[in-house]
Coordinates of N, CA and C in Angstrom, one line a residue:
M5 N 2.3 25.3 -206.4 CA 3.1 26.5 -206.4 C 4.4 26.2 -205.8
K6 N 5.5 26.6 -206.3 CA 6.9 26.4 -205.8 C 7.5 27.7 -205.4
I7 N 7.6 27.8 -204.0 CA 8.0 29.1 -203.4 C 9.5 28.9 -203.0
V8 N 10.3 29.9 -203.4 CA 11.7 29.8 -203.0 C 12.1 31.1 -202.3
R9 N 13.1 31.1 -201.5 CA 13.7 32.2 -200.8 C 15.1 32.3 -201.4
Y10 N 15.5 33.5 -201.9 CA 16.8 33.5 -202.6 C 17.5 34.9 -202.5
R11 N 18.8 34.9 -202.8 CA 19.5 36.1 -202.8 C 19.9 36.4 -204.2
S12 N 19.5 37.7 -204.6 CA 20.0 38.1 -205.9 C 20.9 39.3 -205.7
G13 N 21.3 39.9 -206.8 CA 22.3 41.0 -206.7 C 21.9 42.2 -205.9
D14 N 20.6 42.4 -205.7 CA 20.1 43.6 -205.0 C 19.3 43.3 -203.7
G15 N 19.4 42.0 -203.2 CA 18.7 41.7 -202.0 C 18.3 40.3 -201.8
I16 N 17.5 40.1 -200.8 CA 16.9 38.7 -200.5 C 15.4 38.8 -200.7
Y17 N 14.9 37.9 -201.4 CA 13.5 37.9 -201.7 C 12.8 36.5 -201.6
Y18 N 11.5 36.5 -201.5 CA 10.7 35.3 -201.8 C 10.2 35.4 -203.3
G19 N 10.0 34.2 -203.9 CA 9.5 34.3 -205.2 C 8.8 32.9 -205.6
V20 N 8.1 33.0 -206.6 CA 7.4 31.8 -207.2 C 8.2 31.3 -208.4
E21 N 8.8 30.1 -208.3 CA 9.6 29.6 -209.4 C 8.9 28.7 -210.3
S22 N 9.1 28.9 -211.6 CA 8.5 28.0 -212.6 C 9.4 28.0 -213.9
E23 N 9.8 26.8 -214.3 CA 10.6 26.7 -215.5 C 11.8 27.6 -215.5
G24 N 12.5 27.7 -214.4 CA 13.7 28.4 -214.3 C 13.6 29.9 -214.2
V25 N 12.4 30.4 -214.0 CA 12.2 31.9 -213.8 C 11.5 32.1 -212.5
I26 N 11.9 33.0 -211.7 CA 11.4 33.3 -210.4 C 10.6 34.7 -210.5
E27 N 9.3 34.6 -210.2 CA 8.6 35.9 -210.1 C 8.7 36.4 -208.6
R28 N 9.2 37.5 -208.4 CA 9.4 38.1 -207.1 C 8.1 38.3 -206.4
L29 N 8.1 38.1 -205.1 CA 6.9 38.4 -204.3 C 7.2 39.7 -203.5
A30 N 6.2 40.4 -203.2 CA 6.3 41.5 -202.3 C 6.1 41.0 -200.8
G31 N 7.2 41.1 -200.1 CA 7.2 40.6 -198.7 C 7.3 39.1 -198.7
D32 N 6.7 38.5 -197.7 CA 6.9 37.0 -197.5 C 5.5 36.3 -197.8
P33 N 5.6 35.0 -198.1 CA 4.3 34.3 -198.5 C 3.4 34.0 -197.4
F34 N 3.7 34.4 -196.2 CA 2.8 34.1 -195.0 C 1.8 35.2 -194.9
Q35 N 2.0 36.3 -195.5 CA 1.0 37.4 -195.5 C 0.0 37.2 -196.7
S36 N 0.7 37.2 -197.9 CA -0.1 37.0 -199.2 C 0.9 36.7 -200.3
I37 N 0.4 36.1 -201.3 CA 1.2 35.8 -202.5 C 0.9 37.0 -203.5
E38 N 1.8 38.0 -203.4 CA 1.6 39.2 -204.2 C 2.8 39.4 -205.0
R39 N 2.7 39.2 -206.3 CA 3.8 39.3 -207.3 C 4.1 40.8 -207.5
T40 N 5.4 41.1 -207.7 CA 5.8 42.5 -207.9 C 5.9 42.9 -209.4
G41 N 5.9 41.8 -210.2 CA 6.0 42.1 -211.7 C 7.5 42.0 -212.1
E42 N 8.4 41.9 -211.1 CA 9.8 41.7 -211.4 C 10.1 40.2 -211.5
A43 N 11.2 39.8 -212.2 CA 11.5 38.4 -212.3 C 13.0 38.2 -212.3
D44 N 13.5 37.0 -211.9 CA 14.9 36.7 -211.8 C 15.1 35.3 -212.5
D45 N 16.2 35.2 -213.1 CA 16.6 33.9 -213.7 C 17.1 33.0 -212.5
L46 N 16.6 31.8 -212.4 CA 17.0 30.9 -211.4 C 18.5 30.6 -211.4
S47 N 19.1 30.6 -212.6 CA 20.5 30.3 -212.7 C 21.4 31.5 -212.2
S48 N 20.8 32.7 -212.0 CA 21.6 33.8 -211.6 C 21.4 34.2 -210.1
V49 N 20.7 33.4 -209.3 CA 20.5 33.7 -207.9 C 21.0 32.5 -207.1
H50 N 21.1 32.8 -205.8 CA 21.5 31.7 -204.8 C 20.3 31.4 -203.9
L51 N 19.8 30.2 -204.0 CA 18.7 29.7 -203.1 C 19.2 29.7 -201.7
L52 N 18.3 30.1 -200.8 CA 18.5 30.2 -199.3 C 17.6 29.2 -198.6
C53 N 17.9 29.0 -197.4 CA 16.9 28.2 -196.5 C 15.5 28.9 -196.7
P54 N 14.5 28.1 -197.0 CA 13.2 28.7 -197.2 C 12.6 29.6 -196.1
I55 N 13.1 29.4 -194.9 CA 12.6 30.2 -193.8 C 13.9 30.8 -193.1
E56 N 13.9 32.0 -192.8 CA 15.0 32.6 -192.1 C 14.8 32.4 -190.5
R57 N 15.8 31.7 -189.9 CA 15.8 31.5 -188.5 C 14.5 31.0 -187.9
P58 N 14.0 29.9 -188.4 CA 12.7 29.4 -188.0 C 12.7 28.8 -186.6
R59 N 11.5 28.7 -186.0 CA 11.4 27.8 -184.9 C 11.3 26.4 -185.5
I60 N 12.0 25.4 -185.0 CA 12.1 24.1 -185.6 C 11.6 23.1 -184.6
F61 N 10.5 22.4 -185.0 CA 9.9 21.3 -184.1 C 10.3 20.0 -184.8
G62 N 10.6 19.0 -184.0 CA 10.9 17.7 -184.5 C 10.0 16.6 -183.9
V63 N 9.8 15.5 -184.6 CA 9.1 14.4 -184.0 C 9.9 13.2 -184.1
A64 N 10.3 12.6 -183.0 CA 11.1 11.4 -182.9 C 10.3 10.2 -183.0
Y65 N 10.9 9.1 -183.5 CA 10.3 7.8 -183.5 C 8.9 7.8 -184.2
N66 N 8.8 8.5 -185.3 CA 7.5 8.6 -186.0 C 7.4 7.6 -187.1
Y67 N 8.3 6.7 -187.4 CA 8.2 5.6 -188.3 C 8.5 4.4 -187.4
R68 N 7.6 3.4 -187.4 CA 7.8 2.2 -186.6 C 9.1 1.5 -186.9
Q69 N 9.5 1.3 -188.1 CA 10.7 0.6 -188.4 C 11.9 1.3 -187.9
H70 N 11.9 2.6 -188.0 CA 13.0 3.4 -187.4 C 13.1 3.2 -185.9
T71 N 11.9 3.2 -185.2 CA 11.9 3.0 -183.8 C 12.5 1.6 -183.5
D72 N 12.1 0.6 -184.3 CA 12.6 -0.7 -184.0 C 14.1 -0.8 -184.2
E73 N 14.7 -0.1 -185.2 CA 16.1 -0.1 -185.4 C 16.9 0.6 -184.2
T74 N 16.2 1.5 -183.5 CA 16.9 2.1 -182.4 C 16.7 1.3 -181.1
G75 N 15.9 0.3 -181.1 CA 15.7 -0.5 -179.9 C 14.8 0.1 -178.9
K76 N 14.0 1.1 -179.3 CA 13.1 1.8 -178.3 C 11.7 1.2 -178.4
E77 N 10.9 1.5 -177.3 CA 9.5 1.1 -177.4 C 8.8 2.0 -178.3
Q78 N 7.7 1.5 -178.9 CA 6.9 2.3 -179.8 C 6.2 3.4 -179.0
P79 N 6.2 4.7 -179.5 CA 5.6 5.8 -178.7 C 4.1 5.7 -178.6
T80 N 3.5 6.2 -177.6 CA 2.1 6.2 -177.4 C 1.5 7.7 -177.6
L81 N 2.4 8.6 -177.8 CA 2.1 10.0 -178.1 C 3.2 10.6 -178.9
P82 N 3.0 11.7 -179.7 CA 4.1 12.2 -180.4 C 5.3 12.6 -179.5
V83 N 6.5 12.2 -179.8 CA 7.7 12.5 -179.1 C 8.3 13.7 -179.7
L84 N 8.2 14.9 -179.0 CA 8.6 16.1 -179.6 C 9.9 16.6 -179.1
F85 N 10.6 17.4 -179.9 CA 11.9 18.1 -179.5 C 11.9 19.3 -180.4
M86 N 12.9 20.2 -180.0 CA 13.1 21.4 -180.8 C 14.6 21.5 -181.2
K87 N 14.8 22.2 -182.3 CA 16.2 22.5 -182.7 C 16.3 24.0 -182.8
P88 N 17.4 24.6 -182.4 CA 17.6 26.0 -182.4 C 17.4 26.6 -183.9
S89 N 17.0 27.8 -184.0 CA 16.9 28.5 -185.3 C 18.2 28.5 -186.0
T90 N 19.3 28.6 -185.2 CA 20.6 28.7 -185.8 C 21.1 27.3 -186.4
A91 N 20.3 26.3 -186.2 CA 20.6 25.0 -186.8 C 20.2 25.0 -188.3
A92 N 19.3 25.9 -188.7 CA 18.8 25.8 -190.0 C 19.8 26.3 -191.0
C93 N 19.8 25.6 -192.2 CA 20.6 26.0 -193.3 C 19.9 25.6 -194.6
G94 N 20.4 25.9 -195.7 CA 19.7 25.7 -197.0 C 20.3 24.7 -197.9
N95 N 19.7 24.6 -199.1 CA 20.2 23.7 -200.1 C 21.6 24.2 -200.6
G96 N 22.5 23.3 -200.6 CA 23.9 23.7 -201.0 C 24.8 24.1 -199.9
D97 N 24.2 24.4 -198.8 CA 25.0 24.8 -197.6 C 25.8 23.6 -197.0
A98 N 26.9 23.9 -196.4 CA 27.7 22.8 -195.8 C 27.1 22.4 -194.4
I99 N 27.1 21.1 -194.2 CA 26.9 20.6 -192.8 C 28.2 20.5 -192.1
E100 N 28.4 21.1 -191.0 CA 29.6 21.1 -190.2 C 29.7 19.9 -189.3
Y101 N 30.7 19.1 -189.5 CA 30.9 17.9 -188.6 C 31.6 18.4 -187.4
P102 N 31.1 18.2 -186.1 CA 31.7 18.7 -184.9 C 33.1 18.2 -184.8
S103 N 34.0 19.0 -184.3 CA 35.4 18.6 -184.1 C 35.6 17.5 -183.1
D104 N 34.6 17.3 -182.2 CA 34.7 16.2 -181.2 C 33.6 15.2 -181.5
G105 N 33.1 15.2 -182.7 CA 32.0 14.3 -183.1 C 32.6 12.9 -183.3
E106 N 31.8 11.9 -182.9 CA 32.1 10.5 -183.0 C 31.1 9.7 -183.9
I107 N 29.9 9.8 -183.5 CA 28.8 9.2 -184.3 C 27.8 10.2 -184.6
V108 N 27.8 10.7 -185.9 CA 26.8 11.7 -186.3 C 26.0 11.1 -187.5
H109 N 24.7 11.2 -187.4 CA 23.8 10.5 -188.3 C 23.0 11.5 -189.2
Y110 N 22.7 11.0 -190.4 CA 21.7 11.7 -191.2 C 20.3 11.2 -190.9
E111 N 19.3 12.0 -191.2 CA 17.9 11.6 -191.0 C 17.0 12.4 -192.0
A112 N 16.7 11.7 -193.1 CA 15.8 12.3 -194.1 C 14.4 12.5 -193.6
E113 N 13.8 13.6 -193.9 CA 12.4 13.9 -193.4 C 11.6 14.8 -194.3
L114 N 10.3 14.5 -194.3 CA 9.4 15.5 -194.9 C 9.2 16.6 -193.9
V115 N 9.2 17.9 -194.4 CA 9.1 19.0 -193.5 C 7.9 19.8 -193.9
A116 N 7.0 20.1 -192.9 CA 5.9 21.0 -193.1 C 6.2 22.4 -192.6
I117 N 5.7 23.4 -193.4 CA 5.9 24.8 -193.1 C 4.6 25.4 -192.7
V118 N 4.5 25.9 -191.5 CA 3.2 26.5 -191.1 C 3.0 27.8 -191.8
G119 N 1.8 28.0 -192.3 CA 1.5 29.2 -193.0 C 0.6 30.1 -192.2
K120 N -0.4 29.5 -191.6 CA -1.3 30.2 -190.8 C -1.2 29.7 -189.3
G121 N -0.9 30.6 -188.4 CA -0.7 30.2 -187.0 C -2.0 29.9 -186.4
G122 N -1.9 29.5 -185.1 CA -3.2 29.2 -184.4 C -2.9 28.3 -183.2
R123 N -4.0 28.2 -182.4 CA -4.0 27.4 -181.1 C -5.2 26.5 -181.2
H124 N -5.1 25.3 -180.6 CA -6.2 24.4 -180.5 C -6.8 24.1 -181.9
I125 N -5.9 23.8 -182.8 CA -6.3 23.5 -184.2 C -6.8 22.0 -184.2
S126 N -7.9 21.8 -184.9 CA -8.5 20.5 -185.0 C -7.7 19.7 -186.1
P127 N -7.6 18.3 -185.9 CA -7.0 17.5 -187.0 C -7.7 17.8 -188.4
E128 N -9.0 18.0 -188.3 CA -9.7 18.2 -189.6 C -9.3 19.4 -190.3
N129 N -8.9 20.5 -189.6 CA -8.5 21.7 -190.1 C -7.0 22.0 -190.2
A130 N -6.3 21.0 -189.7 CA -4.8 21.3 -189.5 C -4.1 21.6 -190.8
L131 N -4.4 20.8 -191.9 CA -3.6 21.0 -193.1 C -3.9 22.4 -193.8
Q132 N -5.0 23.0 -193.4 CA -5.3 24.4 -193.8 C -4.3 25.4 -193.2
H133 N -3.6 25.0 -192.2 CA -2.7 25.9 -191.5 C -1.3 25.7 -192.1
V134 N -1.1 24.7 -193.0 CA 0.2 24.5 -193.6 C 0.3 25.2 -194.9
L135 N 1.4 26.0 -195.0 CA 1.6 26.6 -196.3 C 2.1 25.6 -197.4
G136 N 3.0 24.8 -197.0 CA 3.5 23.8 -197.9 C 4.6 22.9 -197.3
Y137 N 5.3 22.2 -198.2 CA 6.2 21.2 -197.7 C 7.6 21.3 -198.4
T138 N 8.6 20.8 -197.7 CA 9.9 20.8 -198.3 C 10.7 19.6 -197.7
C139 N 11.9 19.4 -198.1 CA 12.8 18.4 -197.6 C 13.6 18.8 -196.4
G140 N 14.0 17.9 -195.6 CA 14.8 18.2 -194.4 C 15.7 17.1 -194.1
N141 N 16.8 17.4 -193.3 CA 17.7 16.4 -192.9 C 18.1 16.7 -191.4
D142 N 17.6 15.9 -190.5 CA 17.7 16.1 -189.1 C 19.0 15.5 -188.6
I143 N 20.1 16.2 -188.8 CA 21.5 15.7 -188.4 C 21.5 15.6 -186.9
S144 N 22.1 14.5 -186.4 CA 22.1 14.2 -185.0 C 23.4 13.6 -184.5
D145 N 23.9 14.2 -183.5 CA 25.1 13.6 -182.8 C 24.7 12.6 -181.8
R146 N 24.8 11.3 -182.1 CA 24.3 10.3 -181.2 C 24.9 10.2 -179.9
I147 N 26.2 10.5 -179.8 CA 26.8 10.3 -178.4 C 26.2 11.3 -177.5
I148 N 26.1 12.6 -177.9 CA 25.5 13.6 -177.0 C 24.0 13.3 -176.8
Q149 N 23.3 12.9 -177.9 CA 21.9 12.6 -177.8 C 21.6 11.5 -176.8
R150 N 22.4 10.4 -176.8 CA 22.1 9.3 -175.9 C 22.4 9.7 -174.4
Q151 N 23.4 10.5 -174.2 CA 23.7 11.0 -172.9 C 22.5 11.9 -172.4
E152 N 22.0 12.8 -173.3 CA 20.9 13.6 -172.9 C 19.6 12.8 -172.6
S153 N 19.4 11.8 -173.5 CA 18.1 11.0 -173.4 C 18.0 10.3 -172.1
K154 N 19.1 9.9 -171.4 CA 19.0 9.3 -170.1 C 18.3 10.1 -169.1
F155 N 18.3 11.5 -169.3 CA 17.7 12.4 -168.4 C 16.5 13.1 -169.0
G156 N 16.0 12.5 -170.1 CA 14.8 13.1 -170.7 C 15.0 14.3 -171.5
C157 N 16.2 14.6 -172.0 CA 16.5 15.8 -172.8 C 16.8 15.4 -174.2
L158 N 16.6 16.3 -175.1 CA 16.9 16.1 -176.5 C 17.1 17.4 -177.2
L159 N 18.3 18.0 -177.0 CA 18.5 19.3 -177.6 C 19.9 19.5 -178.2
A160 N 21.0 19.4 -177.3 CA 22.3 19.7 -177.8 C 22.7 18.8 -178.9
G161 N 22.4 17.5 -178.9 CA 22.9 16.6 -179.9 C 22.3 16.8 -181.2
K162 N 21.1 17.5 -181.3 CA 20.5 17.8 -182.5 C 20.6 19.3 -182.8
G163 N 21.2 20.1 -182.0 CA 21.1 21.5 -182.1 C 22.4 22.3 -182.6
Y164 N 23.4 21.6 -183.0 CA 24.5 22.3 -183.6 C 24.1 23.2 -184.8
D165 N 24.9 24.2 -185.0 CA 24.7 25.0 -186.2 C 24.8 24.1 -187.4
T166 N 24.0 24.3 -188.4 CA 23.9 23.6 -189.7 C 23.3 22.2 -189.6
F167 N 22.8 21.8 -188.4 CA 22.2 20.4 -188.2 C 20.8 20.3 -188.6
A168 N 20.2 21.3 -189.3 CA 18.9 21.3 -189.9 C 18.8 21.8 -191.3
P169 N 19.4 21.1 -192.3 CA 19.3 21.6 -193.6 C 17.8 21.4 -194.1
I170 N 17.3 22.5 -194.8 CA 15.9 22.5 -195.2 C 15.9 23.1 -196.6
G171 N 15.1 22.5 -197.5 CA 14.9 23.1 -198.8 C 14.7 22.0 -199.9
P172 N 14.8 22.3 -201.2 CA 15.2 23.6 -201.7 C 14.1 24.6 -201.8
A173 N 12.8 24.1 -201.8 CA 11.7 25.0 -202.1 C 10.5 24.5 -201.3
I174 N 9.5 25.4 -201.1 CA 8.2 25.1 -200.5 C 7.2 24.8 -201.5
I175 N 6.7 23.6 -201.5 CA 5.7 23.2 -202.5 C 4.3 23.2 -201.8
T176 N 3.4 24.0 -202.4 CA 2.1 24.3 -201.7 C 1.0 23.3 -202.0
D177 N 1.1 22.7 -203.2 CA -0.1 21.9 -203.7 C 0.3 20.4 -203.8
I178 N 0.6 19.8 -202.7 CA 1.0 18.4 -202.7 C 0.3 17.7 -201.5
D179 N 0.0 16.5 -201.6 CA -0.6 15.7 -200.6 C 0.5 15.1 -199.7
P180 N 0.5 15.4 -198.4 CA 1.6 14.9 -197.6 C 1.5 13.5 -197.1
T181 N 0.4 12.8 -197.5 CA 0.1 11.5 -196.9 C 0.7 10.3 -197.6
N182 N 1.3 10.6 -198.8 CA 1.8 9.5 -199.6 C 3.0 10.0 -200.4
L183 N 4.1 10.3 -199.7 CA 5.3 10.8 -200.4 C 6.4 9.9 -200.1
D184 N 7.2 9.6 -201.1 CA 8.5 8.9 -200.9 C 9.5 9.8 -200.2
V185 N 10.3 9.3 -199.3 CA 11.4 10.0 -198.6 C 12.6 9.2 -198.8
I186 N 13.6 9.8 -199.5 CA 14.8 9.0 -200.0 C 16.0 9.8 -199.5
L187 N 17.0 9.1 -199.0 CA 18.3 9.7 -198.7 C 19.4 9.0 -199.5
R188 N 20.2 9.7 -200.2 CA 21.4 9.2 -200.8 C 22.7 9.7 -200.2
Q189 N 23.6 8.8 -199.9 CA 24.9 9.2 -199.3 C 26.0 8.9 -200.4
N190 N 26.6 9.9 -200.9 CA 27.6 9.7 -202.0 C 27.0 8.9 -203.1
G191 N 25.7 9.1 -203.4 CA 25.1 8.5 -204.6 C 24.4 7.2 -204.3
T192 N 24.6 6.6 -203.1 CA 24.0 5.3 -202.7 C 22.8 5.6 -201.8
V193 N 21.7 4.9 -202.2 CA 20.4 5.1 -201.4 C 20.6 4.4 -200.0
R194 N 20.4 5.2 -199.0 CA 20.5 4.7 -197.6 C 19.1 4.6 -196.9
Q195 N 18.2 5.5 -197.3 CA 16.9 5.5 -196.7 C 15.9 5.5 -197.8
S196 N 14.8 4.8 -197.7 CA 13.7 4.8 -198.6 C 12.4 4.5 -197.9
G197 N 11.7 5.5 -197.6 CA 10.4 5.3 -196.9 C 9.3 6.1 -197.5
N198 N 8.1 6.1 -196.9 CA 7.0 6.8 -197.5 C 6.1 7.3 -196.3
T199 N 5.6 8.5 -196.5 CA 4.9 9.2 -195.4 C 3.6 8.5 -195.0
R200 N 3.1 7.5 -195.8 CA 1.9 6.8 -195.4 C 2.2 5.9 -194.2
D201 N 3.5 5.7 -193.9 CA 3.9 4.9 -192.7 C 4.1 5.8 -191.5
L202 N 3.9 7.1 -191.5 CA 4.1 7.9 -190.4 C 3.1 7.4 -189.3
V203 N 3.6 7.3 -188.0 CA 2.8 7.0 -186.9 C 1.8 8.1 -186.7
Y204 N 2.3 9.3 -186.6 CA 1.4 10.5 -186.5 C 1.6 11.3 -187.8
P205 N 0.5 11.4 -188.6 CA 0.6 12.2 -189.8 C 0.7 13.7 -189.6
V206 N 1.0 14.4 -190.7 CA 1.2 15.9 -190.5 C 0.0 16.5 -189.8
A207 N -1.2 16.2 -190.2 CA -2.4 16.8 -189.6 C -2.4 16.6 -188.1
G208 N -2.1 15.4 -187.7 CA -2.1 15.0 -186.3 C -1.0 15.7 -185.5
I209 N 0.1 15.9 -186.1 CA 1.2 16.6 -185.5 C 0.9 18.1 -185.2
V210 N 0.4 18.7 -186.3 CA 0.0 20.1 -186.2 C -1.0 20.3 -185.1
A211 N -2.1 19.5 -185.1 CA -3.1 19.6 -184.1 C -2.5 19.4 -182.7
Y212 N -1.7 18.4 -182.5 CA -1.1 18.1 -181.2 C -0.3 19.2 -180.7
L213 N 0.6 19.7 -181.5 CA 1.5 20.8 -181.1 C 0.6 22.0 -180.7
S214 N -0.4 22.3 -181.4 CA -1.2 23.5 -181.1 C -2.0 23.3 -179.8
R215 N -2.1 22.1 -179.2 CA -2.7 22.0 -177.9 C -1.9 22.7 -176.9
F216 N -0.6 22.8 -177.0 CA 0.3 23.3 -176.0 C 0.8 24.6 -176.2
M217 N 0.9 25.1 -177.5 CA 1.5 26.3 -177.8 C 0.8 26.9 -179.1
T218 N 1.0 28.2 -179.2 CA 0.5 28.9 -180.4 C 1.5 28.7 -181.6
L219 N 1.0 28.0 -182.6 CA 1.9 27.9 -183.8 C 1.9 29.2 -184.5
L220 N 3.1 29.5 -185.1 CA 3.3 30.8 -185.8 C 3.6 30.6 -187.3
P221 N 3.2 31.5 -188.1 CA 3.6 31.5 -189.5 C 5.1 31.3 -189.7
G222 N 5.6 30.4 -190.5 CA 7.0 30.2 -190.6 C 7.6 29.1 -189.7
D223 N 6.8 28.6 -188.8 CA 7.3 27.4 -188.0 C 7.6 26.2 -188.9
V224 N 8.6 25.5 -188.6 CA 9.1 24.4 -189.3 C 8.8 23.1 -188.5
I225 N 8.2 22.1 -189.1 CA 7.9 20.8 -188.4 C 8.6 19.7 -189.2
M226 N 9.6 19.1 -188.6 CA 10.3 18.0 -189.2 C 9.6 16.7 -188.7
T227 N 9.0 16.0 -189.6 CA 7.9 15.0 -189.2 C 8.5 13.6 -188.9
G228 N 9.8 13.4 -188.9 CA 10.3 12.1 -188.5 C 11.0 11.4 -189.7
T229 N 11.8 10.4 -189.3 CA 12.7 9.8 -190.4 C 12.4 8.3 -190.5
P230 N 12.4 7.8 -191.7 CA 12.2 6.3 -191.9 C 13.5 5.6 -191.5
A231 N 13.4 4.2 -191.5 CA 14.5 3.4 -191.1 C 15.7 3.6 -192.1
G232 N 16.9 3.2 -191.6 CA 18.0 3.3 -192.5 C 19.0 4.4 -192.1
V233 N 18.8 5.0 -190.9 CA 19.7 6.1 -190.5 C 21.1 5.5 -190.4
G234 N 22.1 6.4 -190.6 CA 23.5 5.9 -190.5 C 24.5 7.1 -190.4
P235 N 25.8 6.7 -190.2 CA 26.8 7.8 -189.9 C 27.2 8.5 -191.1
I236 N 27.6 9.8 -190.9 CA 28.2 10.6 -191.9 C 29.7 10.9 -191.5
V237 N 30.5 11.3 -192.5 CA 31.8 11.8 -192.2 C 32.1 13.0 -193.1
P238 N 33.1 13.8 -192.7 CA 33.5 14.9 -193.6 C 33.9 14.4 -195.0
G239 N 33.4 15.1 -196.0 CA 33.6 14.7 -197.4 C 32.4 14.1 -198.0
D240 N 31.4 13.7 -197.2 CA 30.2 13.1 -197.7 C 29.3 14.1 -198.5
D241 N 28.6 13.6 -199.5 CA 27.6 14.3 -200.1 C 26.3 13.7 -199.8
L242 N 25.3 14.4 -199.3 CA 24.0 13.9 -198.9 C 23.0 14.6 -199.7
E243 N 22.0 13.7 -200.1 CA 20.8 14.2 -200.9 C 19.6 13.6 -200.2
V244 N 18.7 14.5 -199.9 CA 17.3 14.1 -199.5 C 16.4 14.4 -200.7
E245 N 15.7 13.4 -201.2 CA 14.8 13.6 -202.3 C 13.4 13.2 -201.9
I246 N 12.4 14.1 -202.1 CA 11.0 13.8 -202.0 C 10.4 14.1 -203.4
P247 N 10.1 13.1 -204.2 CA 9.5 13.3 -205.5 C 8.3 14.2 -205.4
G248 N 8.2 15.2 -206.3 CA 7.2 16.2 -206.2 C 7.6 17.4 -205.5
I249 N 8.6 17.3 -204.7 CA 9.1 18.5 -203.9 C 10.5 18.9 -204.5
G250 N 11.4 18.0 -204.5 CA 12.8 18.3 -205.0 C 13.8 17.5 -204.3
V251 N 15.1 18.0 -204.5 CA 16.2 17.4 -203.9 C 17.0 18.4 -203.1
L252 N 17.3 18.1 -201.8 CA 18.1 18.9 -200.9 C 19.5 18.3 -200.9
K253 N 20.5 19.1 -201.3 CA 21.8 18.6 -201.4 C 22.7 19.4 -200.4
N254 N 23.5 18.6 -199.7 CA 24.5 19.2 -198.7 C 25.7 18.4 -198.7
H255 N 26.9 19.1 -198.5 CA 28.2 18.5 -198.4 C 28.6 18.6 -196.9
V256 N 29.3 17.6 -196.4 CA 29.7 17.5 -195.0 C 31.2 18.0 -195.0
V257 N 31.4 19.0 -194.1 CA 32.8 19.5 -193.9 C 33.2 19.5 -192.4
P258 N 34.5 19.5 -192.1 CA 34.9 19.6 -190.7 C 34.5 21.0 -190.2
A259 N 34.0 21.0 -188.9 CA 33.7 22.3 -188.3 C 34.9 23.1 -188.2
R260 N 34.7 24.4 -188.2 CA 35.8 25.3 -188.2 C 36.4 25.5 -186.8
H261 N 35.7 25.1 -185.8 CA 36.2 25.2 -184.4 C 36.0 23.9 -183.7

C-alpha cells in the first residue's frame, strides 16, 4: 500500500495512491485505513511531508563503511540523536542552505514510520509497530556538528529548518532488510548502499528506542546513511531513491535569513 499526505483544493488529506489516483482516507492512517469513497488525481494535488511535524529520531554511524570514512570508532550500541519537528519537509520542498554554512552534507537514508506506539517492544515484534517506510535525507552542517560532538551533543548541526526531507510516500508492504539506498546529486550517483549492511537493523532500532521512551504513532526513525556523504551547495538538485519506495527530490536554495 502506498500512503501519501497531500493538499488538494479543499484541504489536506491522507490517501492511498495507485496508478495516479488517490483514494482519500478518513482521518490519518495511524488509526485505521478507512476510505471515504472520494478520489483525487495525483497530477492535481501537491504532495506533502508524509507526517506533519513528527518527532524525528536518527541513528548515527549505522553503516560501517560510513563510520570508517568519518574516522570514528565503530559503535557498540545505537548512537541516537533527534531532529526538531520543524526540520521536516517533503518531496519537492527546498532545502535551505544556511547563510553562514561552510560544509553542509547530504545523507541518504531509509526512514521507518511508527504506526503503533509502545514501550519495551521486543525485536521479534518490532516491525509490527512500523506502519511503513519512506526515503529521507539527513542534511547536516558539519562545522556545527563537529563543535557539538566534542561535548557529546548532536542537535543544532542537524536541526535547521528543512534539514530533514522525507517522502514521497509511505510504503507499507516492503521488507526493510534488503533495500538499495541511492543518492544522486545533479544526476550523478554519490551514495549507493543497501540496508542489509545496517549495523542495527530497523527492528533492533525500534526495540532499543522503546527501552527508554514510549514510541508514538507518527514517529520518524532515520536509520543511518551509507558511505559516500559529501557537500552540497545552493543550486544543487538532490534525489534519494529507494527502489520499491520511490524518489525523494529536493532543490538546495540559499536560506532567506
